[in-house]
JSON list of C-alpha atoms in Angstrom, two decimals:
[
{"chain": "A", "resi": 25, "resn": "UNK", "atom": "CA", "xyz": [0.02, 0.03, -0.03]},
{"chain": "A", "resi": 26, "resn": "UNK", "atom": "CA", "xyz": [1.21, 3.38, -0.88]},
{"chain": "A", "resi": 27, "resn": "UNK", "atom": "CA", "xyz": [2.14, 5.91, 1.68]},
{"chain": "A", "resi": 28, "resn": "UNK", "atom": "CA", "xyz": [-0.60, 8.91, 1.77]},
{"chain": "A", "resi": 29, "resn": "UNK", "atom": "CA", "xyz": [0.58, 12.13, -0.35]},
{"chain": "A", "resi": 30, "resn": "UNK", "atom": "CA", "xyz": [-0.56, 15.57, 0.79]},
{"chain": "A", "resi": 31, "resn": "UNK", "atom": "CA", "xyz": [0.29, 19.14, -0.37]},
{"chain": "A", "resi": 32, "resn": "UNK", "atom": "CA", "xyz": [1.62, 21.19, 2.51]},
{"chain": "A", "resi": 33, "resn": "UNK", "atom": "CA", "xyz": [2.67, 24.54, 2.95]},
{"chain": "A", "resi": 34, "resn": "UNK", "atom": "CA", "xyz": [6.41, 24.68, 3.94]},
{"chain": "A", "resi": 35, "resn": "UNK", "atom": "CA", "xyz": [8.48, 26.50, 6.63]},
{"chain": "A", "resi": 36, "resn": "UNK", "atom": "CA", "xyz": [12.27, 25.50, 6.10]},
{"chain": "A", "resi": 37, "resn": "UNK", "atom": "CA", "xyz": [14.17, 25.88, 9.50]},
{"chain": "A", "resi": 38, "resn": "UNK", "atom": "CA", "xyz": [17.54, 24.68, 10.86]},
{"chain": "A", "resi": 39, "resn": "UNK", "atom": "CA", "xyz": [15.75, 22.27, 13.09]},
{"chain": "A", "resi": 40, "resn": "UNK", "atom": "CA", "xyz": [14.04, 19.12, 13.41]},
{"chain": "A", "resi": 41, "resn": "UNK", "atom": "CA", "xyz": [10.55, 18.88, 14.78]},
{"chain": "A", "resi": 42, "resn": "UNK", "atom": "CA", "xyz": [9.60, 15.36, 16.20]},
{"chain": "A", "resi": 43, "resn": "UNK", "atom": "CA", "xyz": [6.13, 13.96, 16.18]},
{"chain": "A", "resi": 44, "resn": "UNK", "atom": "CA", "xyz": [4.44, 14.70, 19.56]},
{"chain": "A", "resi": 45, "resn": "UNK", "atom": "CA", "xyz": [6.90, 17.49, 20.29]},
{"chain": "A", "resi": 46, "resn": "UNK", "atom": "CA", "xyz": [5.61, 21.10, 21.54]},
{"chain": "A", "resi": 47, "resn": "UNK", "atom": "CA", "xyz": [7.45, 23.70, 19.64]},
{"chain": "A", "resi": 48, "resn": "UNK", "atom": "CA", "xyz": [7.60, 27.34, 20.17]},
{"chain": "A", "resi": 49, "resn": "UNK", "atom": "CA", "xyz": [8.37, 29.80, 17.33]},
{"chain": "A", "resi": 50, "resn": "UNK", "atom": "CA", "xyz": [8.89, 33.53, 16.90]},
{"chain": "A", "resi": 51, "resn": "UNK", "atom": "CA", "xyz": [7.44, 34.51, 13.49]},
{"chain": "A", "resi": 52, "resn": "UNK", "atom": "CA", "xyz": [8.65, 37.71, 11.81]},
{"chain": "A", "resi": 53, "resn": "UNK", "atom": "CA", "xyz": [9.16, 37.27, 8.01]},
{"chain": "A", "resi": 54, "resn": "UNK", "atom": "CA", "xyz": [6.20, 38.54, 6.06]},
{"chain": "A", "resi": 55, "resn": "UNK", "atom": "CA", "xyz": [5.96, 35.00, 4.03]},
{"chain": "A", "resi": 56, "resn": "UNK", "atom": "CA", "xyz": [5.52, 33.06, 7.57]},
{"chain": "A", "resi": 57, "resn": "UNK", "atom": "CA", "xyz": [3.22, 35.83, 9.03]},
{"chain": "A", "resi": 58, "resn": "UNK", "atom": "CA", "xyz": [1.12, 35.11, 5.91]},
{"chain": "A", "resi": 59, "resn": "UNK", "atom": "CA", "xyz": [1.45, 31.35, 6.46]},
{"chain": "A", "resi": 60, "resn": "UNK", "atom": "CA", "xyz": [0.37, 31.69, 10.23]},
{"chain": "A", "resi": 61, "resn": "UNK", "atom": "CA", "xyz": [-2.52, 33.66, 9.10]},
{"chain": "A", "resi": 62, "resn": "UNK", "atom": "CA", "xyz": [-3.46, 31.25, 6.92]},
{"chain": "A", "resi": 63, "resn": "UNK", "atom": "CA", "xyz": [-3.25, 28.30, 9.21]},
{"chain": "A", "resi": 64, "resn": "UNK", "atom": "CA", "xyz": [-5.09, 30.02, 12.03]},
{"chain": "A", "resi": 65, "resn": "UNK", "atom": "CA", "xyz": [-8.01, 30.90, 9.83]},
{"chain": "A", "resi": 66, "resn": "UNK", "atom": "CA", "xyz": [-8.49, 27.67, 7.81]},
{"chain": "A", "resi": 67, "resn": "UNK", "atom": "CA", "xyz": [-7.03, 25.33, 10.71]},
{"chain": "A", "resi": 68, "resn": "UNK", "atom": "CA", "xyz": [-4.46, 23.90, 8.16]},
{"chain": "A", "resi": 69, "resn": "UNK", "atom": "CA", "xyz": [-1.38, 22.15, 9.04]},
{"chain": "A", "resi": 70, "resn": "UNK", "atom": "CA", "xyz": [2.13, 23.12, 7.49]},
{"chain": "A", "resi": 71, "resn": "UNK", "atom": "CA", "xyz": [5.44, 21.51, 7.19]},
{"chain": "A", "resi": 72, "resn": "UNK", "atom": "CA", "xyz": [8.72, 22.21, 8.84]},
{"chain": "A", "resi": 73, "resn": "UNK", "atom": "CA", "xyz": [11.39, 21.23, 6.59]},
{"chain": "A", "resi": 74, "resn": "UNK", "atom": "CA", "xyz": [14.70, 20.39, 7.86]},
{"chain": "A", "resi": 75, "resn": "UNK", "atom": "CA", "xyz": [17.32, 22.72, 6.49]},
{"chain": "A", "resi": 76, "resn": "UNK", "atom": "CA", "xyz": [21.28, 21.71, 6.82]},
{"chain": "A", "resi": 77, "resn": "UNK", "atom": "CA", "xyz": [23.32, 23.46, 4.09]},
{"chain": "A", "resi": 78, "resn": "UNK", "atom": "CA", "xyz": [20.28, 22.91, 1.51]},
{"chain": "A", "resi": 79, "resn": "UNK", "atom": "CA", "xyz": [16.78, 21.65, 1.91]},
{"chain": "A", "resi": 80, "resn": "UNK", "atom": "CA", "xyz": [17.09, 17.97, 3.40]},
{"chain": "A", "resi": 81, "resn": "UNK", "atom": "CA", "xyz": [14.20, 16.54, 1.58]},
{"chain": "A", "resi": 82, "resn": "UNK", "atom": "CA", "xyz": [12.57, 15.59, 4.99]},
{"chain": "A", "resi": 83, "resn": "UNK", "atom": "CA", "xyz": [10.53, 17.40, 7.62]},
{"chain": "A", "resi": 84, "resn": "UNK", "atom": "CA", "xyz": [7.42, 17.13, 9.93]},
{"chain": "A", "resi": 85, "resn": "UNK", "atom": "CA", "xyz": [4.09, 18.07, 9.69]},
{"chain": "A", "resi": 86, "resn": "UNK", "atom": "CA", "xyz": [3.07, 20.24, 12.54]},
{"chain": "A", "resi": 87, "resn": "UNK", "atom": "CA", "xyz": [-0.32, 21.82, 13.67]},
{"chain": "A", "resi": 88, "resn": "UNK", "atom": "CA", "xyz": [-0.72, 25.50, 14.94]},
{"chain": "A", "resi": 89, "resn": "UNK", "atom": "CA", "xyz": [-1.89, 25.03, 18.58]},
{"chain": "A", "resi": 90, "resn": "UNK", "atom": "CA", "xyz": [-1.85, 28.58, 19.95]},
{"chain": "A", "resi": 91, "resn": "UNK", "atom": "CA", "xyz": [-0.91, 32.16, 19.33]},
{"chain": "A", "resi": 92, "resn": "UNK", "atom": "CA", "xyz": [0.71, 33.05, 22.40]},
{"chain": "A", "resi": 93, "resn": "UNK", "atom": "CA", "xyz": [1.60, 36.79, 21.55]},
{"chain": "A", "resi": 94, "resn": "UNK", "atom": "CA", "xyz": [0.82, 39.16, 19.00]},
{"chain": "A", "resi": 95, "resn": "UNK", "atom": "CA", "xyz": [2.90, 42.27, 18.32]},
{"chain": "A", "resi": 96, "resn": "UNK", "atom": "CA", "xyz": [1.88, 45.70, 17.00]},
{"chain": "A", "resi": 97, "resn": "UNK", "atom": "CA", "xyz": [4.12, 45.09, 13.81]},
{"chain": "A", "resi": 98, "resn": "UNK", "atom": "CA", "xyz": [2.62, 41.75, 13.13]},
{"chain": "A", "resi": 99, "resn": "UNK", "atom": "CA", "xyz": [5.19, 39.59, 14.68]},
{"chain": "A", "resi": 100, "resn": "UNK", "atom": "CA", "xyz": [3.80, 36.42, 16.51]},
{"chain": "A", "resi": 101, "resn": "UNK", "atom": "CA", "xyz": [4.98, 34.05, 19.16]},
{"chain": "A", "resi": 102, "resn": "UNK", "atom": "CA", "xyz": [3.23, 30.82, 18.52]},
{"chain": "A", "resi": 103, "resn": "UNK", "atom": "CA", "xyz": [3.05, 27.28, 20.02]},
{"chain": "A", "resi": 104, "resn": "UNK", "atom": "CA", "xyz": [3.07, 24.27, 17.47]},
{"chain": "A", "resi": 105, "resn": "UNK", "atom": "CA", "xyz": [2.99, 20.49, 17.87]},
{"chain": "A", "resi": 106, "resn": "UNK", "atom": "CA", "xyz": [4.65, 17.95, 15.50]},
{"chain": "A", "resi": 107, "resn": "UNK", "atom": "CA", "xyz": [2.34, 15.40, 14.07]},
{"chain": "A", "resi": 108, "resn": "UNK", "atom": "CA", "xyz": [3.83, 13.06, 11.19]},
{"chain": "A", "resi": 109, "resn": "UNK", "atom": "CA", "xyz": [7.27, 12.82, 9.45]},
{"chain": "A", "resi": 110, "resn": "UNK", "atom": "CA", "xyz": [7.41, 13.19, 5.59]},
{"chain": "A", "resi": 111, "resn": "UNK", "atom": "CA", "xyz": [9.69, 13.05, 2.48]},
{"chain": "A", "resi": 112, "resn": "UNK", "atom": "CA", "xyz": [9.42, 15.92, 0.02]},
{"chain": "A", "resi": 113, "resn": "UNK", "atom": "CA", "xyz": [8.35, 15.12, -3.31]},
{"chain": "A", "resi": 114, "resn": "UNK", "atom": "CA", "xyz": [7.80, 18.48, -4.95]},
{"chain": "A", "resi": 115, "resn": "UNK", "atom": "CA", "xyz": [9.06, 22.19, -4.10]},
{"chain": "A", "resi": 116, "resn": "UNK", "atom": "CA", "xyz": [7.15, 25.12, -5.30]},
{"chain": "A", "resi": 117, "resn": "UNK", "atom": "CA", "xyz": [8.52, 28.35, -4.27]},
{"chain": "A", "resi": 118, "resn": "UNK", "atom": "CA", "xyz": [6.36, 30.25, -3.91]},
{"chain": "A", "resi": 119, "resn": "UNK", "atom": "CA", "xyz": [3.13, 28.31, -3.60]},
{"chain": "A", "resi": 120, "resn": "UNK", "atom": "CA", "xyz": [0.69, 30.01, -6.04]},
{"chain": "A", "resi": 121, "resn": "UNK", "atom": "CA", "xyz": [-0.73, 33.01, -4.95]},
{"chain": "A", "resi": 122, "resn": "UNK", "atom": "CA", "xyz": [1.13, 32.94, -1.75]},
{"chain": "A", "resi": 123, "resn": "UNK", "atom": "CA", "xyz": [4.57, 34.32, -0.35]},
{"chain": "A", "resi": 124, "resn": "UNK", "atom": "CA", "xyz": [5.55, 31.04, 1.20]},
{"chain": "A", "resi": 125, "resn": "UNK", "atom": "CA", "xyz": [6.74, 27.75, -0.42]},
{"chain": "A", "resi": 126, "resn": "UNK", "atom": "CA", "xyz": [4.97, 24.61, -0.44]},
{"chain": "A", "resi": 127, "resn": "UNK", "atom": "CA", "xyz": [4.95, 21.21, -2.22]},
{"chain": "A", "resi": 128, "resn": "UNK", "atom": "CA", "xyz": [3.47, 17.41, -2.25]},
{"chain": "A", "resi": 129, "resn": "UNK", "atom": "CA", "xyz": [4.92, 15.30, 0.69]},
{"chain": "A", "resi": 130, "resn": "UNK", "atom": "CA", "xyz": [4.74, 11.62, 1.30]},
{"chain": "A", "resi": 131, "resn": "UNK", "atom": "CA", "xyz": [4.30, 10.61, 4.99]},
{"chain": "A", "resi": 132, "resn": "UNK", "atom": "CA", "xyz": [6.71, 7.97, 6.30]},
{"chain": "A", "resi": 133, "resn": "UNK", "atom": "CA", "xyz": [5.10, 4.82, 7.33]},
{"chain": "A", "resi": 134, "resn": "UNK", "atom": "CA", "xyz": [6.03, 3.88, 11.23]},
{"chain": "A", "resi": 135, "resn": "UNK", "atom": "CA", "xyz": [6.26, 0.41, 12.63]},
{"chain": "A", "resi": 136, "resn": "UNK", "atom": "CA", "xyz": [5.81, 1.20, 16.32]},
{"chain": "A", "resi": 137, "resn": "UNK", "atom": "CA", "xyz": [6.73, -2.36, 17.88]},
{"chain": "A", "resi": 138, "resn": "UNK", "atom": "CA", "xyz": [9.68, -2.92, 20.01]},
{"chain": "A", "resi": 139, "resn": "UNK", "atom": "CA", "xyz": [10.50, -5.59, 22.33]},
{"chain": "A", "resi": 140, "resn": "UNK", "atom": "CA", "xyz": [10.36, -5.36, 26.33]},
{"chain": "A", "resi": 141, "resn": "UNK", "atom": "CA", "xyz": [14.04, -6.02, 26.72]},
{"chain": "A", "resi": 142, "resn": "UNK", "atom": "CA", "xyz": [14.60, -3.16, 24.16]},
{"chain": "A", "resi": 143, "resn": "UNK", "atom": "CA", "xyz": [12.29, -0.85, 25.88]},
{"chain": "A", "resi": 144, "resn": "UNK", "atom": "CA", "xyz": [13.75, -1.57, 29.25]},
{"chain": "A", "resi": 145, "resn": "UNK", "atom": "CA", "xyz": [17.25, -1.14, 28.02]},
{"chain": "A", "resi": 146, "resn": "UNK", "atom": "CA", "xyz": [16.37, 2.31, 26.56]},
{"chain": "A", "resi": 147, "resn": "UNK", "atom": "CA", "xyz": [14.90, 3.68, 29.56]},
{"chain": "A", "resi": 148, "resn": "UNK", "atom": "CA", "xyz": [17.63, 2.68, 31.76]},
{"chain": "A", "resi": 149, "resn": "UNK", "atom": "CA", "xyz": [20.16, 4.45, 29.76]},
{"chain": "A", "resi": 150, "resn": "UNK", "atom": "CA", "xyz": [17.65, 7.42, 29.03]},
{"chain": "A", "resi": 151, "resn": "UNK", "atom": "CA", "xyz": [17.57, 7.98, 32.81]},
{"chain": "A", "resi": 152, "resn": "UNK", "atom": "CA", "xyz": [21.32, 7.80, 33.19]},
{"chain": "A", "resi": 153, "resn": "UNK", "atom": "CA", "xyz": [21.89, 10.26, 30.35]},
{"chain": "A", "resi": 154, "resn": "UNK", "atom": "CA", "xyz": [19.28, 12.56, 31.62]},
{"chain": "A", "resi": 155, "resn": "UNK", "atom": "CA", "xyz": [20.81, 12.63, 35.26]},
{"chain": "A", "resi": 156, "resn": "UNK", "atom": "CA", "xyz": [24.36, 13.14, 33.89]},
{"chain": "A", "resi": 157, "resn": "UNK", "atom": "CA", "xyz": [23.18, 16.12, 31.98]},
{"chain": "A", "resi": 158, "resn": "UNK", "atom": "CA", "xyz": [21.39, 17.41, 35.01]},
{"chain": "A", "resi": 159, "resn": "UNK", "atom": "CA", "xyz": [18.14, 17.41, 33.20]},
{"chain": "A", "resi": 160, "resn": "UNK", "atom": "CA", "xyz": [15.38, 17.00, 35.88]},
{"chain": "A", "resi": 161, "resn": "UNK", "atom": "CA", "xyz": [12.87, 14.61, 34.11]},
{"chain": "A", "resi": 162, "resn": "UNK", "atom": "CA", "xyz": [9.92, 13.05, 35.70]},
{"chain": "A", "resi": 163, "resn": "UNK", "atom": "CA", "xyz": [8.23, 10.54, 33.11]},
{"chain": "A", "resi": 164, "resn": "UNK", "atom": "CA", "xyz": [6.18, 7.59, 32.83]},
{"chain": "A", "resi": 165, "resn": "UNK", "atom": "CA", "xyz": [8.54, 4.72, 31.75]},
{"chain": "A", "resi": 166, "resn": "UNK", "atom": "CA", "xyz": [5.72, 2.81, 29.96]},
{"chain": "A", "resi": 167, "resn": "UNK", "atom": "CA", "xyz": [4.80, 5.89, 27.62]},
{"chain": "A", "resi": 168, "resn": "UNK", "atom": "CA", "xyz": [8.17, 7.13, 26.93]},
{"chain": "A", "resi": 169, "resn": "UNK", "atom": "CA", "xyz": [9.25, 6.74, 23.29]},
{"chain": "A", "resi": 170, "resn": "UNK", "atom": "CA", "xyz": [12.29, 7.46, 20.93]},
{"chain": "A", "resi": 171, "resn": "UNK", "atom": "CA", "xyz": [10.93, 11.01, 20.34]},
{"chain": "A", "resi": 172, "resn": "UNK", "atom": "CA", "xyz": [10.33, 12.19, 23.96]},
{"chain": "A", "resi": 173, "resn": "UNK", "atom": "CA", "xyz": [13.67, 13.78, 25.03]},
{"chain": "A", "resi": 174, "resn": "UNK", "atom": "CA", "xyz": [15.36, 13.61, 21.59]},
{"chain": "A", "resi": 175, "resn": "UNK", "atom": "CA", "xyz": [16.19, 17.28, 21.77]},
{"chain": "A", "resi": 176, "resn": "UNK", "atom": "CA", "xyz": [17.76, 16.91, 25.13]},
{"chain": "A", "resi": 177, "resn": "UNK", "atom": "CA", "xyz": [20.44, 13.93, 24.43]},
{"chain": "A", "resi": 178, "resn": "UNK", "atom": "CA", "xyz": [23.16, 15.87, 22.74]},
{"chain": "A", "resi": 179, "resn": "UNK", "atom": "CA", "xyz": [22.36, 14.81, 19.16]},
{"chain": "A", "resi": 180, "resn": "UNK", "atom": "CA", "xyz": [23.64, 16.82, 16.49]},
{"chain": "A", "resi": 181, "resn": "UNK", "atom": "CA", "xyz": [21.07, 18.34, 13.84]},
{"chain": "A", "resi": 182, "resn": "UNK", "atom": "CA", "xyz": [22.34, 15.56, 11.18]},
{"chain": "A", "resi": 183, "resn": "UNK", "atom": "CA", "xyz": [21.55, 12.64, 13.68]},
{"chain": "A", "resi": 184, "resn": "UNK", "atom": "CA", "xyz": [18.44, 14.20, 14.73]},
{"chain": "A", "resi": 185, "resn": "UNK", "atom": "CA", "xyz": [17.35, 14.03, 10.88]},
{"chain": "A", "resi": 186, "resn": "UNK", "atom": "CA", "xyz": [18.81, 10.54, 10.78]},
{"chain": "A", "resi": 187, "resn": "UNK", "atom": "CA", "xyz": [16.34, 9.58, 13.67]},
{"chain": "A", "resi": 188, "resn": "UNK", "atom": "CA", "xyz": [13.30, 11.31, 12.09]},
{"chain": "A", "resi": 189, "resn": "UNK", "atom": "CA", "xyz": [13.91, 9.60, 8.60]},
{"chain": "A", "resi": 190, "resn": "UNK", "atom": "CA", "xyz": [13.75, 6.06, 10.45]},
{"chain": "A", "resi": 191, "resn": "UNK", "atom": "CA", "xyz": [10.38, 4.29, 9.73]},
{"chain": "A", "resi": 192, "resn": "UNK", "atom": "CA", "xyz": [10.67, 1.94, 12.61]},
{"chain": "A", "resi": 193, "resn": "UNK", "atom": "CA", "xyz": [10.59, 2.46, 16.49]},
{"chain": "A", "resi": 194, "resn": "UNK", "atom": "CA", "xyz": [12.75, -0.34, 17.20]},
{"chain": "A", "resi": 195, "resn": "UNK", "atom": "CA", "xyz": [15.44, 1.31, 14.76]},
{"chain": "A", "resi": 196, "resn": "UNK", "atom": "CA", "xyz": [15.12, 4.63, 16.41]},
{"chain": "A", "resi": 197, "resn": "UNK", "atom": "CA", "xyz": [15.40, 3.04, 20.14]},
{"chain": "A", "resi": 198, "resn": "UNK", "atom": "CA", "xyz": [18.47, 1.12, 18.95]},
{"chain": "A", "resi": 199, "resn": "UNK", "atom": "CA", "xyz": [19.97, 4.28, 17.31]},
{"chain": "A", "resi": 200, "resn": "UNK", "atom": "CA", "xyz": [19.51, 6.07, 20.67]},
{"chain": "A", "resi": 201, "resn": "UNK", "atom": "CA", "xyz": [20.95, 3.17, 22.73]},
{"chain": "A", "resi": 202, "resn": "UNK", "atom": "CA", "xyz": [23.96, 3.19, 20.73]},
{"chain": "A", "resi": 203, "resn": "UNK", "atom": "CA", "xyz": [24.37, 7.02, 21.27]},
{"chain": "A", "resi": 204, "resn": "UNK", "atom": "CA", "xyz": [23.92, 6.53, 25.01]},
{"chain": "A", "resi": 205, "resn": "UNK", "atom": "CA", "xyz": [26.80, 3.89, 25.10]},
{"chain": "A", "resi": 206, "resn": "UNK", "atom": "CA", "xyz": [29.06, 6.29, 23.03]},
{"chain": "A", "resi": 207, "resn": "UNK", "atom": "CA", "xyz": [28.14, 9.45, 25.07]},
{"chain": "A", "resi": 208, "resn": "UNK", "atom": "CA", "xyz": [27.48, 8.29, 28.68]},
{"chain": "A", "resi": 209, "resn": "UNK", "atom": "CA", "xyz": [31.43, 7.28, 29.37]},
{"chain": "A", "resi": 210, "resn": "UNK", "atom": "CA", "xyz": [32.53, 10.69, 27.69]},
{"chain": "A", "resi": 211, "resn": "UNK", "atom": "CA", "xyz": [30.51, 12.73, 29.96]},
{"chain": "A", "resi": 212, "resn": "UNK", "atom": "CA", "xyz": [31.64, 10.55, 33.16]},
{"chain": "A", "resi": 213, "resn": "UNK", "atom": "CA", "xyz": [35.22, 11.10, 32.01]},
{"chain": "A", "resi": 214, "resn": "UNK", "atom": "CA", "xyz": [34.52, 15.07, 31.81]},
{"chain": "A", "resi": 215, "resn": "UNK", "atom": "CA", "xyz": [32.98, 15.05, 35.21]},
{"chain": "A", "resi": 216, "resn": "UNK", "atom": "CA", "xyz": [35.68, 13.30, 36.74]},
{"chain": "A", "resi": 217, "resn": "UNK", "atom": "CA", "xyz": [38.20, 15.89, 35.07]},
{"chain": "A", "resi": 218, "resn": "UNK", "atom": "CA", "xyz": [36.31, 18.59, 36.42]},
{"chain": "A", "resi": 219, "resn": "UNK", "atom": "CA", "xyz": [36.63, 17.14, 39.95]},
{"chain": "A", "resi": 220, "resn": "UNK", "atom": "CA", "xyz": [40.25, 16.65, 39.70]},
{"chain": "A", "resi": 221, "resn": "UNK", "atom": "CA", "xyz": [40.70, 20.28, 38.52]},
{"chain": "A", "resi": 222, "resn": "UNK", "atom": "CA", "xyz": [38.61, 21.37, 41.64]},
{"chain": "A", "resi": 223, "resn": "UNK", "atom": "CA", "xyz": [41.16, 19.39, 43.82]},
{"chain": "A", "resi": 224, "resn": "UNK", "atom": "CA", "xyz": [44.09, 20.96, 42.34]},
{"chain": "A", "resi": 225, "resn": "UNK", "atom": "CA", "xyz": [45.70, 23.84, 45.03]},
{"chain": "A", "resi": 226, "resn": "UNK", "atom": "CA", "xyz": [43.97, 21.91, 47.93]},
{"chain": "A", "resi": 227, "resn": "UNK", "atom": "CA", "xyz": [46.06, 20.25, 50.59]},
{"chain": "A", "resi": 228, "resn": "UNK", "atom": "CA", "xyz": [45.71, 16.72, 50.10]},
{"chain": "A", "resi": 229, "resn": "UNK", "atom": "CA", "xyz": [46.05, 13.79, 52.44]},
{"chain": "A", "resi": 230, "resn": "UNK", "atom": "CA", "xyz": [47.90, 10.84, 50.58]},
{"chain": "A", "resi": 231, "resn": "UNK", "atom": "CA", "xyz": [48.17, 7.28, 51.80]},
{"chain": "A", "resi": 232, "resn": "UNK", "atom": "CA", "xyz": [51.75, 6.26, 52.16]},
{"chain": "A", "resi": 233, "resn": "UNK", "atom": "CA", "xyz": [52.86, 3.77, 49.35]},
{"chain": "A", "resi": 234, "resn": "UNK", "atom": "CA", "xyz": [54.30, 0.45, 50.10]},
{"chain": "A", "resi": 235, "resn": "UNK", "atom": "CA", "xyz": [57.04, -0.45, 47.51]}
]
């Protein structure tokens, strides 16, 4: 069965919006003021397209949830929420009759199933990583998924994009577990180095060595 295709307005940004994520944006360009006006009036979604050195070809459909603040000059502070990742099939810049771009997108499929062992390993490393990063996070271990804290885990933009493109929760979980296994020893080593630096200059009580 083919993946669904839809025509979406585009908002290219140097960031990855993950499904389910709440994303706050400050809107100041005329074309995106127009996009938000259209989205608010018509209740339509739009696509945040990941821009690296050029358009990556992937993005996430997002919904405008709330306009938090309207400025006198037309700027906006808005709250959005990520819906579904997509692959860009065509790019019209601008859309007919609009200031902003748009195009056809193909929504990615998603296989949500993972094993119990994978889930427990993921939660174990996730808690340790967040602790080492001093990020206070209370979460339900049963409902947490690969997207839940992805912006808090020290991933590069390119790695976040790689995660977004994966069409299986098991693949995303394995990707993050491997990331944890690489990064946790590095963070611990840095913390140990910081402690050693703090101790320099203080009087030390050293045990005698027997040799």
